CSV table of C-alpha atoms and ligand atoms in Angstrom, one decimal:
chain,number,residue,atom,x,y,z
A,1,MET,CA,-178.7,-54.7,116.4
A,2,ASP,CA,-177.5,-55.4,120.0
A,3,ALA,CA,-174.0,-56.9,120.7
A,4,ALA,CA,-175.4,-60.4,121.0
A,5,GLU,CA,-177.2,-60.1,117.6
A,6,SER,CA,-174.2,-58.7,115.9
A,7,SER,CA,-172.0,-61.4,117.3
A,8,LYS,CA,-174.5,-64.1,116.1
A,9,ALA,CA,-174.5,-62.4,112.6
A,10,LYS,CA,-170.7,-62.5,112.6
A,11,ILE,CA,-170.7,-66.3,113.3
A,12,ALA,CA,-173.2,-66.9,110.6
A,13,SER,CA,-171.1,-64.9,108.1
A,14,LEU,CA,-168.0,-66.8,109.3
A,15,ILE,CA,-169.8,-70.0,108.5
A,16,GLN,CA,-170.7,-68.7,105.0
A,17,ASP,CA,-167.1,-67.6,104.5
A,18,VAL,CA,-165.8,-71.0,105.3
A,19,GLU,CA,-168.3,-72.7,103.0
A,20,LYS,CA,-167.3,-70.4,100.1
A,21,SER,CA,-163.6,-70.2,101.0
A,22,SER,CA,-161.0,-71.0,98.4
A,23,ASP,CA,-159.4,-73.6,100.7
A,24,ASP,CA,-159.4,-76.5,98.2
A,25,GLU,CA,-158.7,-79.2,100.8
A,26,LEU,CA,-161.7,-78.0,103.0
A,27,GLN,CA,-164.0,-77.5,100.0
A,28,GLN,CA,-163.2,-81.0,98.6
A,29,LEU,CA,-163.8,-82.5,102.0
A,30,LEU,CA,-167.1,-80.7,102.5
A,31,HIS,CA,-168.4,-82.0,99.2
A,32,THR,CA,-167.7,-85.6,100.1
A,33,LEU,CA,-169.1,-85.6,103.6
A,34,PRO,CA,-172.7,-86.6,104.6
A,35,ARG,CA,-174.6,-83.4,105.4
A,36,GLU,CA,-177.7,-82.6,107.5
A,37,GLU,CA,-179.5,-79.5,108.5
A,38,ALA,CA,-178.1,-78.1,111.8
A,39,TRP,CA,-180.2,-77.3,114.8
A,40,ILE,CA,-179.8,-73.5,114.4
A,41,SER,CA,-178.8,-72.6,110.8
A,42,GLY,CA,-176.6,-74.0,108.1
A,43,SER,CA,-175.4,-77.6,108.0
A,44,LEU,CA,-173.7,-80.2,110.1
A,45,TYR,CA,-171.2,-82.5,108.3
A,46,LEU,CA,-170.3,-86.0,109.4
A,47,TYR,CA,-166.5,-86.0,109.7
A,48,GLN,CA,-164.8,-89.1,111.1
A,49,GLY,CA,-168.1,-90.3,112.5
A,50,PHE,CA,-169.1,-87.1,114.3
A,51,TRP,CA,-171.3,-84.1,113.3
A,52,CYS,CA,-169.9,-80.6,113.2
A,53,SER,CA,-170.4,-77.3,111.4
A,54,SER,CA,-168.0,-76.3,108.6
A,55,LEU,CA,-166.6,-73.6,110.9
A,56,VAL,CA,-165.7,-76.2,113.6
A,57,LEU,CA,-164.5,-78.6,111.0
A,58,LYS,CA,-162.0,-76.0,109.7
A,59,SER,CA,-160.6,-75.6,113.3
A,60,VAL,CA,-160.6,-79.4,113.9
A,61,LEU,CA,-158.5,-79.9,110.8
A,62,SER,CA,-155.9,-77.4,112.0
A,63,PHE,CA,-156.1,-78.9,115.5
A,64,GLN,CA,-155.5,-82.4,114.2
A,65,LYS,CA,-152.7,-81.3,111.9
A,66,HIS,CA,-150.7,-78.9,114.1
A,67,PHE,CA,-151.4,-79.6,117.8
A,68,GLN,CA,-148.4,-81.2,119.5
A,69,ALA,CA,-149.2,-82.4,123.0
A,70,PHE,CA,-146.7,-82.2,125.9
A,71,ASP,CA,-146.6,-85.0,128.5
A,72,SER,CA,-147.6,-82.4,131.1
A,73,ASP,CA,-150.7,-81.1,129.2
A,74,VAL,CA,-154.2,-81.5,130.6
A,75,MET,CA,-157.3,-81.7,128.4
A,76,VAL,CA,-160.8,-81.0,129.7
A,77,ALA,CA,-162.8,-83.1,127.3
A,78,THR,CA,-166.6,-83.0,127.3
A,79,PHE,CA,-169.6,-83.6,125.2
A,80,PRO,CA,-171.4,-80.2,124.9
A,81,LYS,CA,-173.8,-79.4,127.8
A,82,CYS,CA,-172.5,-82.1,130.1
A,83,GLY,CA,-170.7,-79.8,132.5
A,84,THR,CA,-167.9,-78.2,130.5
A,85,THR,CA,-168.0,-74.8,132.3
A,86,TRP,CA,-168.1,-76.5,135.7
A,87,LEU,CA,-165.2,-78.9,135.0
A,88,LYS,CA,-163.1,-76.1,133.5
A,89,ALA,CA,-163.5,-74.1,136.6
A,90,LEU,CA,-162.8,-77.1,138.9
A,91,THR,CA,-159.7,-78.3,137.0
A,92,PHE,CA,-158.3,-74.8,136.7
A,93,SER,CA,-158.8,-74.1,140.4
A,94,THR,CA,-157.3,-77.5,141.4
A,95,LEU,CA,-154.4,-77.7,139.1
A,96,TYR,CA,-153.1,-74.1,139.7
A,97,ARG,CA,-154.1,-73.6,143.3
A,98,SER,CA,-150.5,-73.2,144.5
A,99,GLN,CA,-149.9,-70.5,141.9
A,100,PHE,CA,-152.6,-68.1,143.2
A,101,SER,CA,-153.2,-69.1,146.8
A,102,ARG,CA,-150.3,-67.0,148.0
A,103,GLY,CA,-149.7,-63.3,148.1
A,104,GLY,CA,-153.3,-62.3,148.1
A,105,ILE,CA,-153.8,-62.8,144.3
A,106,GLU,CA,-157.4,-62.6,143.4
A,107,HIS,CA,-158.8,-65.9,142.3
A,108,PRO,CA,-158.9,-65.8,138.5
A,109,SER,CA,-162.4,-67.1,138.5
A,110,LEU,CA,-163.5,-63.8,139.8
A,111,THR,CA,-162.1,-61.9,136.8
A,112,SER,CA,-162.4,-64.4,133.9
A,113,THR,CA,-165.0,-66.9,132.8
A,114,PRO,CA,-164.2,-70.6,132.9
A,115,HIS,CA,-164.1,-70.6,129.1
A,116,GLN,CA,-161.6,-67.7,129.1
A,117,LEU,CA,-159.4,-69.5,131.7
A,118,VAL,CA,-159.5,-72.8,129.8
A,119,ARG,CA,-159.6,-72.2,126.0
A,120,GLN,CA,-161.5,-74.5,123.7
A,121,LEU,CA,-159.2,-75.9,121.1
A,122,GLU,CA,-161.6,-76.4,118.2
A,123,TYR,CA,-163.5,-73.2,118.8
A,124,ASP,CA,-161.5,-70.1,119.8
A,125,VAL,CA,-158.0,-71.4,119.7
A,126,TYR,CA,-157.8,-72.8,116.1
A,127,MET,CA,-160.8,-70.9,114.6
A,128,ASN,CA,-158.9,-67.9,113.4
A,129,ASN,CA,-155.4,-69.2,113.4
A,130,PRO,CA,-154.2,-72.6,112.1
A,131,CYS,CA,-150.9,-72.3,114.1
A,132,PRO,CA,-151.6,-70.4,117.3
A,133,ASP,CA,-149.0,-69.7,119.9
A,134,LEU,CA,-150.2,-72.1,122.5
A,135,ASP,CA,-147.6,-71.3,125.1
A,136,ASN,CA,-148.8,-67.7,125.1
A,137,ILE,CA,-152.4,-68.7,125.3
A,138,CYS,CA,-151.8,-70.7,128.5
A,139,VAL,CA,-150.7,-68.2,131.1
A,140,TYR,CA,-150.4,-70.9,133.8
A,141,LYS,CA,-148.4,-74.1,133.4
A,142,PRO,CA,-148.8,-77.0,132.8
A,143,ARG,CA,-150.9,-76.2,129.8
A,144,LEU,CA,-154.7,-76.8,130.1
A,145,PHE,CA,-157.1,-76.9,127.2
A,146,GLY,CA,-160.7,-77.8,126.5
A,147,THR,CA,-162.1,-79.8,123.7
A,148,HIS,CA,-165.4,-81.4,122.5
A,149,VAL,CA,-163.6,-83.5,119.9
A,150,PRO,CA,-164.3,-87.3,120.2
A,151,TYR,CA,-161.5,-89.5,121.5
A,152,ALA,CA,-160.9,-91.2,118.2
A,153,SER,CA,-160.4,-87.9,116.4
A,154,LEU,CA,-158.0,-86.3,118.9
A,155,PRO,CA,-154.6,-85.6,117.5
A,156,THR,CA,-152.3,-88.6,117.8
A,157,SER,CA,-149.9,-86.8,120.0
A,158,ILE,CA,-152.6,-86.4,122.7
A,159,LYS,CA,-153.3,-90.1,122.7
A,160,GLU,CA,-149.7,-91.2,122.4
A,161,SER,CA,-148.2,-88.8,125.0
A,162,LYS,CA,-148.6,-88.9,128.7
A,163,CYS,CA,-150.9,-85.9,128.6
A,164,LYS,CA,-154.0,-86.4,130.8
A,165,ILE,CA,-157.6,-86.2,129.9
A,166,VAL,CA,-160.4,-85.3,132.3
A,167,TYR,CA,-163.8,-86.1,130.8
A,168,ILE,CA,-167.2,-85.3,132.1
A,169,CYS,CA,-170.5,-86.7,130.9
A,170,ARG,CA,-174.1,-86.3,132.0
A,171,ASN,CA,-177.3,-88.2,131.7
A,172,PRO,CA,-178.5,-87.8,128.1
A,173,MET,CA,-182.0,-86.5,129.1
A,174,ASP,CA,-180.6,-83.5,131.0
A,175,MET,CA,-177.9,-82.9,128.4
A,176,PHE,CA,-180.5,-82.8,125.7
A,177,ILE,CA,-182.7,-80.3,127.5
A,178,SER,CA,-179.7,-78.1,128.3
A,179,LEU,CA,-178.6,-78.1,124.6
A,180,TRP,CA,-182.2,-77.5,123.3
A,181,SER,CA,-182.5,-74.5,125.7
A,182,PHE,CA,-179.1,-73.2,124.7
A,183,THR,CA,-179.7,-73.4,121.0
A,184,GLY,CA,-183.0,-71.7,121.4
A,185,LYS,CA,-181.0,-68.7,122.6
A,186,LEU,CA,-178.6,-68.9,119.7
A,187,ARG,CA,-181.3,-68.5,117.1
A,188,ASP,CA,-182.0,-65.1,115.5
A,189,GLU,CA,-185.4,-63.7,116.3
A,190,ASN,CA,-186.5,-64.2,112.7
A,191,GLN,CA,-185.3,-67.9,112.6
A,192,GLU,CA,-188.0,-70.5,113.1
A,193,SER,CA,-187.2,-72.3,116.3
A,194,LEU,CA,-186.7,-76.1,116.2
A,195,SER,CA,-189.5,-77.7,118.2
A,196,LEU,CA,-188.7,-79.9,121.2
A,197,GLY,CA,-189.9,-82.9,119.2
A,198,GLN,CA,-187.8,-82.1,116.1
A,199,ALA,CA,-184.7,-81.5,118.2
A,200,PHE,CA,-185.4,-84.7,120.1
A,201,ASP,CA,-185.6,-86.7,116.9
A,202,LYS,CA,-182.3,-85.4,115.7
A,203,PHE,CA,-180.7,-86.1,119.1
A,204,CYS,CA,-181.9,-89.7,119.0
A,205,ARG,CA,-180.6,-90.1,115.4
A,206,GLY,CA,-177.2,-88.7,116.7
A,207,ILE,CA,-177.4,-85.5,114.6
A,208,LEU,CA,-176.2,-82.8,116.9
A,209,THR,CA,-172.9,-81.0,117.2
A,210,HIS,CA,-170.2,-83.5,118.1
A,211,GLY,CA,-172.8,-86.3,118.2
A,212,PRO,CA,-173.8,-89.0,118.3
A,213,PHE,CA,-173.8,-88.5,122.1
A,214,PHE,CA,-173.5,-92.2,122.9
A,215,ASP,CA,-170.4,-92.8,120.6
A,216,HIS,CA,-168.7,-89.8,122.2
A,217,VAL,CA,-169.3,-90.9,125.7
A,218,LEU,CA,-168.5,-94.6,125.0
A,219,GLU,CA,-165.2,-93.8,123.3
A,220,TYR,CA,-164.0,-91.9,126.4
A,221,TRP,CA,-165.5,-94.4,128.7
A,222,ASN,CA,-163.6,-97.2,127.0
A,223,ALA,CA,-160.4,-95.2,127.0
A,224,SER,CA,-160.8,-94.6,130.7
A,225,GLN,CA,-161.3,-98.3,131.4
A,226,GLU,CA,-158.3,-99.2,129.3
A,227,ASN,CA,-156.0,-96.5,130.6
A,228,PRO,CA,-157.3,-95.1,133.9
A,229,ASP,CA,-154.1,-93.1,134.6
A,230,LYS,CA,-154.6,-91.2,131.3
A,231,VAL,CA,-158.4,-90.7,131.2
A,232,LEU,CA,-160.5,-89.8,134.2
A,233,PHE,CA,-164.2,-90.3,133.5
A,234,LEU,CA,-166.5,-88.1,135.7
A,235,LYS,CA,-170.2,-87.8,135.8
A,236,TYR,CA,-172.1,-84.5,136.4
A,237,GLU,CA,-174.5,-86.3,138.7
A,238,ASP,CA,-171.7,-87.6,140.9
A,239,LEU,CA,-170.2,-84.1,141.2
A,240,LYS,CA,-173.6,-82.8,142.2
A,241,GLU,CA,-173.9,-85.6,144.8
A,242,ASP,CA,-170.5,-85.3,146.5
A,243,ILE,CA,-168.3,-82.6,145.1
A,244,ASN,CA,-165.6,-82.9,147.8
A,245,SER,CA,-164.7,-86.5,147.2
A,246,GLN,CA,-164.9,-86.0,143.4
A,247,LEU,CA,-162.5,-83.0,143.7
A,248,LYS,CA,-160.1,-85.1,145.8
A,249,HIS,CA,-160.2,-87.8,143.1
A,250,LEU,CA,-159.6,-85.1,140.4
A,251,ALA,CA,-156.6,-83.7,142.3
A,252,MET,CA,-155.1,-87.1,142.8
A,253,PHE,CA,-155.5,-87.9,139.1
A,254,LEU,CA,-153.9,-84.6,138.1
A,255,GLY,CA,-150.9,-85.4,140.3
A,256,VAL,CA,-151.6,-82.6,142.7
A,257,PRO,CA,-153.4,-84.4,145.6
A,258,PHE,CA,-154.6,-82.2,148.5
A,259,THR,CA,-152.3,-82.4,151.4
A,260,GLU,CA,-153.5,-83.1,154.9
A,261,ASP,CA,-152.8,-79.5,155.8
A,262,GLU,CA,-154.9,-78.3,152.8
A,263,GLU,CA,-157.7,-80.5,153.8
A,264,LYS,CA,-157.6,-79.2,157.4
A,265,ARG,CA,-157.6,-75.6,156.1
A,266,GLY,CA,-160.7,-76.4,154.0
A,267,VAL,CA,-159.1,-75.9,150.6
A,268,VAL,CA,-161.3,-78.6,149.0
A,269,GLU,CA,-164.5,-76.9,150.2
A,270,GLU,CA,-163.2,-73.5,149.1
A,271,ILE,CA,-162.6,-74.7,145.5
A,272,ALA,CA,-166.0,-76.4,145.5
A,273,THR,CA,-167.6,-73.2,146.6
A,274,ILE,CA,-165.8,-70.9,144.2
A,275,CYS,CA,-166.8,-73.2,141.3
A,276,SER,CA,-170.3,-73.9,142.4
A,277,PHE,CA,-173.2,-73.0,140.2
A,278,ASP,CA,-174.6,-70.4,142.6
A,279,LYS,CA,-171.2,-68.7,143.1
A,280,LEU,CA,-170.2,-68.6,139.4
A,281,LYS,CA,-173.6,-67.5,138.2
A,282,GLU,CA,-173.2,-64.4,140.5
A,283,VAL,CA,-169.7,-63.5,139.5
A,284,GLU,CA,-169.8,-60.2,137.5
A,285,VAL,CA,-167.7,-61.5,134.7
A,286,ASN,CA,-170.1,-64.4,134.1
A,287,LYS,CA,-173.1,-62.1,134.1
A,288,LYS,CA,-172.0,-59.8,131.3
A,289,GLY,CA,-170.2,-60.1,128.0
A,290,LEU,CA,-170.4,-62.6,125.2
A,291,HIS,CA,-169.0,-66.0,124.6
A,292,ILE,CA,-167.4,-66.6,121.2
A,293,SER,CA,-170.6,-68.2,120.0
A,294,GLY,CA,-172.3,-64.8,120.4
A,295,ILE,CA,-174.4,-65.7,123.3
A,296,PRO,CA,-174.1,-64.0,126.7
A,297,HIS,CA,-171.9,-65.7,129.2
A,298,LYS,CA,-174.8,-65.8,131.6
A,299,ASP,CA,-176.5,-68.4,129.4
A,300,PHE,CA,-173.9,-71.0,130.4
A,301,PHE,CA,-175.6,-70.9,133.8
A,302,ARG,CA,-179.2,-72.0,133.3
A,303,LYS,CA,-180.5,-74.2,136.1
A,304,GLY,CA,-177.6,-76.5,136.9
A,305,LYS,CA,-179.9,-79.3,138.2
A,306,VAL,CA,-180.2,-83.1,137.8
A,307,GLY,CA,-183.6,-84.2,136.6
A,308,ASP,CA,-184.8,-81.0,134.9
A,309,TRP,CA,-185.7,-83.2,131.9
A,310,SER,CA,-188.8,-84.3,133.7
A,311,ASN,CA,-190.3,-80.8,133.2
A,312,TYR,CA,-190.0,-81.1,129.4
A,313,LEU,CA,-189.8,-84.7,128.0
A,314,THR,CA,-193.1,-86.5,127.2
A,315,PRO,CA,-193.6,-90.1,128.3
A,316,SER,CA,-193.1,-91.3,124.7
A,317,MET,CA,-189.8,-89.4,124.4
A,318,VAL,CA,-188.6,-90.9,127.7
A,319,GLU,CA,-189.6,-94.4,126.4
A,320,ARG,CA,-187.7,-93.9,123.2
A,321,LEU,CA,-184.6,-92.6,124.9
A,322,GLU,CA,-184.6,-95.3,127.5
A,323,LYS,CA,-184.7,-97.9,124.7
A,324,LEU,CA,-181.8,-96.2,123.1
A,325,ILE,CA,-179.8,-96.1,126.4
A,326,HIS,CA,-180.3,-99.8,126.8
A,327,GLU,CA,-179.3,-100.5,123.2
A,328,LYS,CA,-176.2,-98.4,123.4
A,329,LEU,CA,-175.0,-98.9,127.0
A,330,ASP,CA,-176.1,-102.4,128.0
A,331,SER,CA,-172.8,-104.1,127.5
A,332,SER,CA,-170.6,-101.2,128.5
A,333,GLY,CA,-171.0,-101.1,132.3
A,334,LEU,CA,-171.7,-97.4,132.1
A,335,THR,CA,-174.8,-96.2,133.9
A,336,PHE,CA,-176.4,-92.8,134.5
A,337,LYS,CA,-178.4,-91.2,137.3
A,338,PHE,CA,-181.5,-89.4,136.1
A,339,SER,CA,-182.5,-88.0,139.5
A,340,SER,CA,-182.3,-90.0,142.6
A,341,LYS,CA,-183.2,-93.1,140.5
A,342,VAL,CA,-180.3,-95.1,139.2
A,343,PHE,CA,-180.8,-96.3,135.6
A,344,THR,CA,-179.1,-99.7,135.1
A,345,GLY,CA,-178.0,-99.5,131.5
B,1,PAP,P1,-170.7,-76.1,127.0
B,1,PAP,O1,-170.4,-77.6,126.8
B,1,PAP,O2,-171.5,-75.5,125.8
B,1,PAP,O3,-169.5,-75.3,127.3
B,1,PAP,P2,-171.8,-76.7,129.6
B,1,PAP,O4,-171.0,-75.9,130.6
B,1,PAP,O5,-171.4,-78.2,129.5
B,1,PAP,O6,-171.8,-76.0,128.2
B,1,PAP,O7,-173.3,-76.7,129.9
B,1,PAP,C1,-174.0,-75.8,130.6
B,1,PAP,C2,-174.7,-76.6,131.7
B,1,PAP,O8,-173.9,-76.7,132.8
B,1,PAP,C3,-176.0,-75.9,132.1
B,1,PAP,O9,-176.9,-76.9,132.5
B,1,PAP,P3,-178.5,-76.6,132.5
B,1,PAP,O10,-178.8,-76.1,131.1
B,1,PAP,O11,-179.1,-78.0,132.7
B,1,PAP,O12,-178.8,-75.7,133.6
B,1,PAP,C4,-175.5,-75.0,133.2
B,1,PAP,O13,-176.5,-74.6,134.1
B,1,PAP,C5,-174.6,-76.1,133.9
B,1,PAP,N1,-173.6,-75.4,134.7
B,1,PAP,C6,-172.8,-74.4,134.5
B,1,PAP,N2,-171.9,-74.1,135.5
B,1,PAP,C7,-172.2,-75.0,136.5
B,1,PAP,C8,-171.7,-75.3,137.8
B,1,PAP,N3,-170.7,-74.5,138.3
B,1,PAP,N4,-172.2,-76.3,138.5
B,1,PAP,C9,-173.2,-77.1,138.0
B,1,PAP,N5,-173.7,-76.9,136.7
B,1,PAP,C10,-173.3,-75.9,136.0
């Protein structure tokens, strides 16, 4: 068994342990929650309106119970496969730039993956420890974390403090193809793979990790509309189109705007380049080793394009998803770009 296989086996056995654990609170909860077959193996449970595995649920419960936000904290919140890796790299590099731009310190993105630099609360942080030492986990200050948890289920202190949330979403067609490709790699060789059609049906019914997609996106969208100083809502396609102006917007939101001098020295372009798909994909640390999910870090860098869905989705799938997009987004004011074409939701 190679390292990736043994790590996947470890995750599967962790899920089994959680489902058989003697944690009464968790067991009782699991018994009461609606349950569906997951995309890879095991089950997804519907907790507070979103689907997650028992392993993630266990972490989410600790996160909700024990996490205390500081006003200075920054959260990178995302729906899976909407640009988490990219936004973690960008936020990290922007927020802490003054801390490693001097004294010839090597940029941390060259020695650690974006997921190691910005730890995911409901995965690696709370998975093995209900009360982790968060100050130690965050080497740089202010503290910066990642999460896929929907806005409504975030710990109250995040919502009630002045802590900032940066959210990124992506058009649902590319997001779906990215997730489907990724989960294909997560399966064991002897597991039957979920066909594109089966996965698409689950996606449309909202049954995917942290789904439904539209609920997740709309909750953060509404929060950003109500409180733009607290929640910054970004779109993958906009970053692709004009990374420099999006970076300036991000820096301003984080309270660390680029100075005129920095702009003149090309700091914005430098960060954009360091965090670009082409650059990160070639950094040694992203080419080897395994993510906590057991899949190689390199699998977080697939194509990084807008519009790849058109190579996979059939016309009837597109039609079904377009109907769903209209139904869910029509009254929200939220629109997505699917390629160069703008979809008016
Ligand atoms: P996660 O939510 O599981 O952490 P996430 O990083 O959101 O994953 O998704 C990976 C997607 O972002 C991949 O998209 P694709 O499958 O359509 O190719 C990956 O290629 C893309 N990606 C990763 N890093 C970057 C980057 N620096 N710039 C643009 N896209 C990126």
